C-alpha positions as a Python dict, from the first residue, in 0.01 Angstrom:
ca = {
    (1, 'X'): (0, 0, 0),
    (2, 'X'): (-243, 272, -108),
    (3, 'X'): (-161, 200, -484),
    (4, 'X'): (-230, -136, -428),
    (5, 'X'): (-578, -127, -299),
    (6, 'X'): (-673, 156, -487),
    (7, 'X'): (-581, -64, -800),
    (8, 'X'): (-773, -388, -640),
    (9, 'X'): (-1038, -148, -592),
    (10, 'X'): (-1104, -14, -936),
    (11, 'X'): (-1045, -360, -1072),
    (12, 'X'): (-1324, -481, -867),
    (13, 'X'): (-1522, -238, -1011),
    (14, 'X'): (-1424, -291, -1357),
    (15, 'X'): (-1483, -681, -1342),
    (16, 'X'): (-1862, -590, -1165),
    (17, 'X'): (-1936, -394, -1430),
    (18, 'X'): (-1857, -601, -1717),
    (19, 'X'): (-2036, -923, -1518),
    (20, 'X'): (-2336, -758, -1461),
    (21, 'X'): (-2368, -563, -1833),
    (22, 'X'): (-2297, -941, -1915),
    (23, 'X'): (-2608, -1093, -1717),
    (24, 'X'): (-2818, -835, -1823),
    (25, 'X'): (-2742, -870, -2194),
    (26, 'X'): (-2786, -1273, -2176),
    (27, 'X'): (-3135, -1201, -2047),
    (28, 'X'): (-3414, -1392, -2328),
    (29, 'X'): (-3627, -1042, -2267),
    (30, 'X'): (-3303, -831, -2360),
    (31, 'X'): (-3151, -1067, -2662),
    (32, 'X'): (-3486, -1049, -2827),
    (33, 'X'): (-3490, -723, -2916),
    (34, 'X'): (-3259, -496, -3134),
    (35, 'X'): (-3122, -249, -2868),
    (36, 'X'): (-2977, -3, -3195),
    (37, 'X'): (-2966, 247, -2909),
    (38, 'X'): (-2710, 48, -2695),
    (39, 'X'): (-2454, 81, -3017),
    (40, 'X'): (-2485, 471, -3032),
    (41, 'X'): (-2524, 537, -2691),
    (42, 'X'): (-2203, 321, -2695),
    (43, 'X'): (-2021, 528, -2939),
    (44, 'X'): (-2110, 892, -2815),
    (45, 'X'): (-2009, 777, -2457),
    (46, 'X'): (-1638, 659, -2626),
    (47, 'X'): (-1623, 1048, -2758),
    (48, 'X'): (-1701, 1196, -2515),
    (49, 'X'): (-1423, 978, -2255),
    (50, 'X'): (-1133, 1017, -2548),
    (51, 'X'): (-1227, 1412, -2575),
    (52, 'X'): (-1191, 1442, -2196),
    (53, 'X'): (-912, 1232, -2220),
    (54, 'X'): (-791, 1523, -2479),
    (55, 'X'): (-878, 1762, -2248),
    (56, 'X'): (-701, 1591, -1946),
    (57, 'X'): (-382, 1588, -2147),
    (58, 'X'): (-378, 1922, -2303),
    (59, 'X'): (-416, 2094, -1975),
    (60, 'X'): (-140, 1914, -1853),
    (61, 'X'): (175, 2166, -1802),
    (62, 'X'): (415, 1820, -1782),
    (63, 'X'): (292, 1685, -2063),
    (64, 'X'): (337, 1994, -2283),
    (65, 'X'): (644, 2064, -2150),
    (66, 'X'): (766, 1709, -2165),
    (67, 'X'): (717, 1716, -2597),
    (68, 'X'): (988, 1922, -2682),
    (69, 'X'): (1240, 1808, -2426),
    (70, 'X'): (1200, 1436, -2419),
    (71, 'X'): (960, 1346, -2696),
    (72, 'X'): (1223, 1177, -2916),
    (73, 'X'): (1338, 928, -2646),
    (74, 'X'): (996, 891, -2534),
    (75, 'X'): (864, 841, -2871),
    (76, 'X'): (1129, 543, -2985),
    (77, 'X'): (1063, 354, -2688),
    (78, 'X'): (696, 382, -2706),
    (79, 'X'): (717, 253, -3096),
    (80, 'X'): (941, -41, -3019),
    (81, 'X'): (741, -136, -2718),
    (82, 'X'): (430, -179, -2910),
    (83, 'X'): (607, -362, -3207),
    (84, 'X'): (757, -603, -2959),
    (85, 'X'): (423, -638, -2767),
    (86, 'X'): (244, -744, -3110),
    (87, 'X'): (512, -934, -3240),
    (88, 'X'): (547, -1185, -2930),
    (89, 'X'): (155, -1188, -2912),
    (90, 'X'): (157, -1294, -3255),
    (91, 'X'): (421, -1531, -3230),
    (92, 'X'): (211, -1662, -2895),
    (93, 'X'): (-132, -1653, -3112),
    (94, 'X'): (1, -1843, -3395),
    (95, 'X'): (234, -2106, -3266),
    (96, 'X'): (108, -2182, -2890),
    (97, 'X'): (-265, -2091, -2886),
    (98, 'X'): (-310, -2166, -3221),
    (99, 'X'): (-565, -1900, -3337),
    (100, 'X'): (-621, -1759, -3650),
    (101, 'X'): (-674, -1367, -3750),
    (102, 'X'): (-1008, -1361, -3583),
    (103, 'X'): (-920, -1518, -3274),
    (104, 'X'): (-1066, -1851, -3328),
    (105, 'X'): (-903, -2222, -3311),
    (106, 'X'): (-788, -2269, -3695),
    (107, 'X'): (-997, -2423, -3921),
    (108, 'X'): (-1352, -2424, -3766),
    (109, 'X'): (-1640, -2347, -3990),
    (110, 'X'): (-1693, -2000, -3763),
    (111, 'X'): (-1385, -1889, -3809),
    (112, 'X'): (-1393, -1989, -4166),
    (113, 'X'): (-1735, -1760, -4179),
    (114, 'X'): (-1559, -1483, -3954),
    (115, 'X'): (-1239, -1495, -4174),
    (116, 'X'): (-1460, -1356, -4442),
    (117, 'X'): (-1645, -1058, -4290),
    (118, 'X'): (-1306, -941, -4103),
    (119, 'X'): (-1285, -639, -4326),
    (120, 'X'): (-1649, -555, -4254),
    (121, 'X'): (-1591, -556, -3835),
    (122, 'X'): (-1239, -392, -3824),
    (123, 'X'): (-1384, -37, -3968),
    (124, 'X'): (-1123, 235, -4020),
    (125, 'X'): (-1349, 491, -4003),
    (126, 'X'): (-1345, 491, -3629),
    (127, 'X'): (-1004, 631, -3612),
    (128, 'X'): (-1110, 952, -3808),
    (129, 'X'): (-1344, 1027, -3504),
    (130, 'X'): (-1102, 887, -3249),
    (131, 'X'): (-816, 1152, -3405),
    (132, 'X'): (-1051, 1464, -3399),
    (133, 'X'): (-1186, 1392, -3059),
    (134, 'X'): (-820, 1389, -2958),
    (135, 'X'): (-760, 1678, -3127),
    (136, 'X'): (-1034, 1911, -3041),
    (137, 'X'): (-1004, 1750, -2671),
    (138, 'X'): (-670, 1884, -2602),
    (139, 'X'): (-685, 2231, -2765),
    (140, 'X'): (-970, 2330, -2544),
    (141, 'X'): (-757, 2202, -2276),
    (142, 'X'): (-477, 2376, -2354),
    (143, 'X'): (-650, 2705, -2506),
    (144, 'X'): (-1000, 2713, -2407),
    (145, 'X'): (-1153, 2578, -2080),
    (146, 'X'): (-1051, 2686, -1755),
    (147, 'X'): (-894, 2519, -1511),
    (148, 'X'): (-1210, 2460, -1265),
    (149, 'X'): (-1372, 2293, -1585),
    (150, 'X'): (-1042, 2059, -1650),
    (151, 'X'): (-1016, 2009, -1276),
    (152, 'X'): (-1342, 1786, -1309),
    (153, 'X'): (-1163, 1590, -1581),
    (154, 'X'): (-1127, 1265, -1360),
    (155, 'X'): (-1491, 1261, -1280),
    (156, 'X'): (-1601, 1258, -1618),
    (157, 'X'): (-1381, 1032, -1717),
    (158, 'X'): (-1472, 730, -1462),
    (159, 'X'): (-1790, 795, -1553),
    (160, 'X'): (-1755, 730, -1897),
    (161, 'X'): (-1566, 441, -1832),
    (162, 'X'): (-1792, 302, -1619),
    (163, 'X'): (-2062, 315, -1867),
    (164, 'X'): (-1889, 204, -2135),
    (165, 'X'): (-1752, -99, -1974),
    (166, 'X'): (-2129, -208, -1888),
    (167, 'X'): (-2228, -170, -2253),
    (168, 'X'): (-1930, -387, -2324),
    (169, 'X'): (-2082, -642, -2091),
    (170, 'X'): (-2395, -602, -2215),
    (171, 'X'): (-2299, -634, -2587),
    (172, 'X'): (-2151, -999, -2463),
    (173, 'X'): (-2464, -1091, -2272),
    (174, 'X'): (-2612, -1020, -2604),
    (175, 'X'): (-2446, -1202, -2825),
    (176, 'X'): (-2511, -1548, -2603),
    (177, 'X'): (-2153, -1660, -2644),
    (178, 'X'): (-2011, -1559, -2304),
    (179, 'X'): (-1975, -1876, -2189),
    (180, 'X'): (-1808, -2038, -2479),
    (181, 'X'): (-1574, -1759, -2547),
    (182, 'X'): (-1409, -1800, -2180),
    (183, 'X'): (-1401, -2190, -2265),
    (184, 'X'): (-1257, -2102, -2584),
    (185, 'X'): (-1004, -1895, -2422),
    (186, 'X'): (-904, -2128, -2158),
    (187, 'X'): (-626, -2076, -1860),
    (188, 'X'): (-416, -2008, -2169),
    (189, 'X'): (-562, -1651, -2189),
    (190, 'X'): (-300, -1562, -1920),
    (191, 'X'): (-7, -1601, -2147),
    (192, 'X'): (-90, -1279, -2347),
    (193, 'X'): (5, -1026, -2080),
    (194, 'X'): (307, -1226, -2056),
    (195, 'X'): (392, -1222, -2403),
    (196, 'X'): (299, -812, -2391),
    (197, 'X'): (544, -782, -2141),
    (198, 'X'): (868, -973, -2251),
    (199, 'X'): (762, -815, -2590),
    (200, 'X'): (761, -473, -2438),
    (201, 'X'): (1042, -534, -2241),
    (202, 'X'): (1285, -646, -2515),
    (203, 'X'): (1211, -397, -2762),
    (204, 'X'): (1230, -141, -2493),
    (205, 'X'): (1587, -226, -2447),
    (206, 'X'): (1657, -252, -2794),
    (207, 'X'): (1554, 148, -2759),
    (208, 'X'): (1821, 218, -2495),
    (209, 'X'): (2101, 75, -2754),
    (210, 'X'): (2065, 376, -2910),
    (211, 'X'): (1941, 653, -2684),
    (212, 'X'): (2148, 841, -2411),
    (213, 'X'): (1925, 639, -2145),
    (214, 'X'): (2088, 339, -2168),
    (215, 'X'): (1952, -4, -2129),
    (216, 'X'): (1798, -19, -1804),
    (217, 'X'): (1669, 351, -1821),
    (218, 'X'): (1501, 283, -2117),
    (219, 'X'): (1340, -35, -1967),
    (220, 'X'): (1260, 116, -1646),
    (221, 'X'): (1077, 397, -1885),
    (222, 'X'): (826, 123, -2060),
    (223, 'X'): (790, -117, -1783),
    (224, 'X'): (469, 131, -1718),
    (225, 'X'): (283, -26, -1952),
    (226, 'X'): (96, 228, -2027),
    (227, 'X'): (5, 349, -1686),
    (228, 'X'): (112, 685, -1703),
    (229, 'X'): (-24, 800, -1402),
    (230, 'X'): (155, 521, -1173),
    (231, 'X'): (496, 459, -1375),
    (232, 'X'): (655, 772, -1299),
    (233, 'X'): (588, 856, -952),
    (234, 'X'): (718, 527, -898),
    (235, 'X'): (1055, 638, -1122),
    (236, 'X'): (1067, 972, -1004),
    (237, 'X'): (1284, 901, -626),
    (238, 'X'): (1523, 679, -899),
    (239, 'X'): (1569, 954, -1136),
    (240, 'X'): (1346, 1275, -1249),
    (241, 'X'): (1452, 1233, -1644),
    (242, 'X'): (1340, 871, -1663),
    (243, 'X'): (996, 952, -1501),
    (244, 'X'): (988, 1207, -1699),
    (245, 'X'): (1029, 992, -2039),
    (246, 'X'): (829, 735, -1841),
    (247, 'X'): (499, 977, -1838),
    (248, 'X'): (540, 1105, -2178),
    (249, 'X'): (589, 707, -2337),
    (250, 'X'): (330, 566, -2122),
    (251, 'X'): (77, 855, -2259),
    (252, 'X'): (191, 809, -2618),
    (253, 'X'): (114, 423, -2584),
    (254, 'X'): (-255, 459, -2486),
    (255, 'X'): (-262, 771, -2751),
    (256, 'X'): (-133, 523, -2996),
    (257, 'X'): (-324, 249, -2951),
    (258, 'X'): (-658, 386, -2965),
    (259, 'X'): (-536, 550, -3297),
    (260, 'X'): (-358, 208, -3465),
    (261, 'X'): (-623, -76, -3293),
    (262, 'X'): (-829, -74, -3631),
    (263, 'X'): (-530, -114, -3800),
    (264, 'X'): (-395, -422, -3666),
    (265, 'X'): (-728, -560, -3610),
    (266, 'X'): (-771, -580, -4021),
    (267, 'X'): (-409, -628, -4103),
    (268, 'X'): (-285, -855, -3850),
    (269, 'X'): (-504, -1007, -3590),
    (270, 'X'): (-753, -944, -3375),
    (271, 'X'): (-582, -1087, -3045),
    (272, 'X'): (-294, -876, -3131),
    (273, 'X'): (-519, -529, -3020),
    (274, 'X'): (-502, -653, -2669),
    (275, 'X'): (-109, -553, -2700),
    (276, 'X'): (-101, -224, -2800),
    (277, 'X'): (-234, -71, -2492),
    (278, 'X'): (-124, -265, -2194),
    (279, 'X'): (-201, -199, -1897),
    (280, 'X'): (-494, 18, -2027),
    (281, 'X'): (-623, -297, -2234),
    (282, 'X'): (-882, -335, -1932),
    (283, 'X'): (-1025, -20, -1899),
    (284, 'X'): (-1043, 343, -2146),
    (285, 'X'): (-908, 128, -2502),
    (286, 'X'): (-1077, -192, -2384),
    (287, 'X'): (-1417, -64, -2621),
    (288, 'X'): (-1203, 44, -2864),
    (289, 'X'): (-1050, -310, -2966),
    (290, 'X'): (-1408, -431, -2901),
    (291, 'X'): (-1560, -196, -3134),
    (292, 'X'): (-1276, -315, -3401),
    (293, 'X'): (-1268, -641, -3344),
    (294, 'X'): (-1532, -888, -3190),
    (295, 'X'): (-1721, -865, -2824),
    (296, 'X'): (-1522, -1225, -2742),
    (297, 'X'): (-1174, -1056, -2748),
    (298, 'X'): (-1297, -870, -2437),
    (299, 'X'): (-1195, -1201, -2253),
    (300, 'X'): (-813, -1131, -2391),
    (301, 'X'): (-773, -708, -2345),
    (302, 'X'): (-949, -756, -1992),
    (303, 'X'): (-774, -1017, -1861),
    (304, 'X'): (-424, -876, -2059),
    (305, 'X'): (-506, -531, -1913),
    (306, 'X'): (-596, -645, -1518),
    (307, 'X'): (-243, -887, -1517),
    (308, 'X'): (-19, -589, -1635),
    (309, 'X'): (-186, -356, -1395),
    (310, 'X'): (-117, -548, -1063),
    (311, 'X'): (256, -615, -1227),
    (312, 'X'): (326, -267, -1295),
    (313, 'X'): (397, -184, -860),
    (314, 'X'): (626, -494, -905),
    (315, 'X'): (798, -459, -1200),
    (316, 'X'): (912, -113, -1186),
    (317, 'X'): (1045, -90, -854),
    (318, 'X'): (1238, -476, -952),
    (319, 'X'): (1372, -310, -1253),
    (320, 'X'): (1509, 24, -1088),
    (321, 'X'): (1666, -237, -795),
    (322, 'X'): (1914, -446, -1069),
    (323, 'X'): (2293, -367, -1024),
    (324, 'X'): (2386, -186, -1321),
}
């Protein structure tokens, strides 16, 4: 019960956020001017949340203990799961929502326009920053600051997110298209966390084929969806090993994605960054695929990310509960 309305909470907070930034940003006294501060202010703030982040994790005893032991297992299912979370959106994007690389309805003169600066929006040079502020974060966690300076990890972090997730707003207000990117979206925005899941899901049990976890294990394991600080306390009364591979895979996934969103934003679709982090699509990678993509595919990470959190309390304990 706790879980539950400590997640409504911070999703309530989250949604604020991005409204307000949003009504802000739309303001004719805001829109008229440049802002070029908003952008780097933007950008420092995503530093400094992914070094804490760094930090977080290297002073984590679990997680360092948890590479050498379970990392293989771990790492399989957390590769699979995001294949099968980008193939199914894909297969959703292309076939049922019928959007092209940009996220746009085929065939209209924008996304005709888009279609040709693509290369120019999904910039690879982010992830050069985003890899040594991983880096640097966890070695000082691990080797350098002490553990009353990690401690305040946590309150750094929701800070950072906060204020990035009301630039994100703003950056929506700003562009003027709020409006029409939620109409563009439609009710069918709600089928992507769907198709993350089952994508996630499958491919996570294609995993167990050929680890010593088994099927359901191996499921049980990914059905986090990233949320690496829920998934395995819920596991760990079931069984200590799978929460254990549970933690490490979950943390891998949001690693991951904030390392391969720039990627798959140029070389395969812009929608498709929305899968690779799950759960965490709402909140600390949600201005990451912004930043690589386009301010509209907030509507599809946000709403991706706040689905798969409320499922996660639901879908683990279901998946734990079949009879085999």
């Amino acid at each position: 019960m706790d879980t539950t309305l400590s997640t409504l909470s911070n999703l309530a907070i989250y949604i604020a956020l991005v409204v307000v930034g949003a009504l802000i940003g739309s303001r004719p006294g805001v829109r008229s001017r440049p802002l070029v501060w908003v952008s780097k202010l933007q950008f420092v703030a995503l530093m400094i949340l992914i070094v804490t982040l760094g930090v977080n994790l290297g002073a984590n005893d679990e997680v360092i203990a948890s590479l050498g032991q379970i990392g293989l297992a771990a790492l399989l299912i957390t590769v699979l799961a995001m294949f099968g979370s980008i193939l199914f959106l894909t297969l959703l994007r292309r076939f049922v929502l019928k959007l092209d690389h940009v996220g746009l309805p085929r065939g209209t003169k924008q996304s005709t326009q888009e279609e040709r600066h693509t290369a120019g929006k999904a910039d690879n040079s982010l992830t050069k920053w985003i890899v040594i502020a991983v880096v640097l974060g966890m070695l000082a966690g691990r080797f350098v600051l002490p553990a009353a300076v990690t401690a305040r990890c946590g309150t750094v972090i929701n800070f950072g997110l906060y204020l990035l997730l009301f630039m994100v707003g703003m950056d929506m207000g700003k562009q003027g298209t709020f409006l029409s990117d939620i109409k563009t979206a439609g009710f069918q925005v709600l089928l992507v966390p769907v198709a993350v899941c089952l994508g996630t899901l499958v491919f996570a049990a294609l995993a167990g084929l050929f680890l010593p976890l088994g099927i359901k294990d191996s499921v049980a394991a990914s059905a986090g969806m990233g949320w690496y600080s829920l998934a395995p306390t819920l596991l760990a009364p079931y069984s200590l090993s799978v929460s254990a591979v549970s933690f490490l895979s979950n943390v891998m996934r949001e690693i991951f994605s904030i390392l391969a969103i720039p990627f798959v934003a140029r070389y395969v679709g812009y929608v498709e960054c929305a899968a690779l982090p799950g759960a965490a699509a709402m909140d600390t990678v949600l201005p990451v695929v912004v930043g690589a993509t386009h301010e509209r595919i907030t509507i599809y990470s946000f709403t991706s990310g706040v689905v798969l959190s409320l499922a996660v309390p639901i879908l683990v304990p279901a998946i734990i509960a079949l009879p085999f």
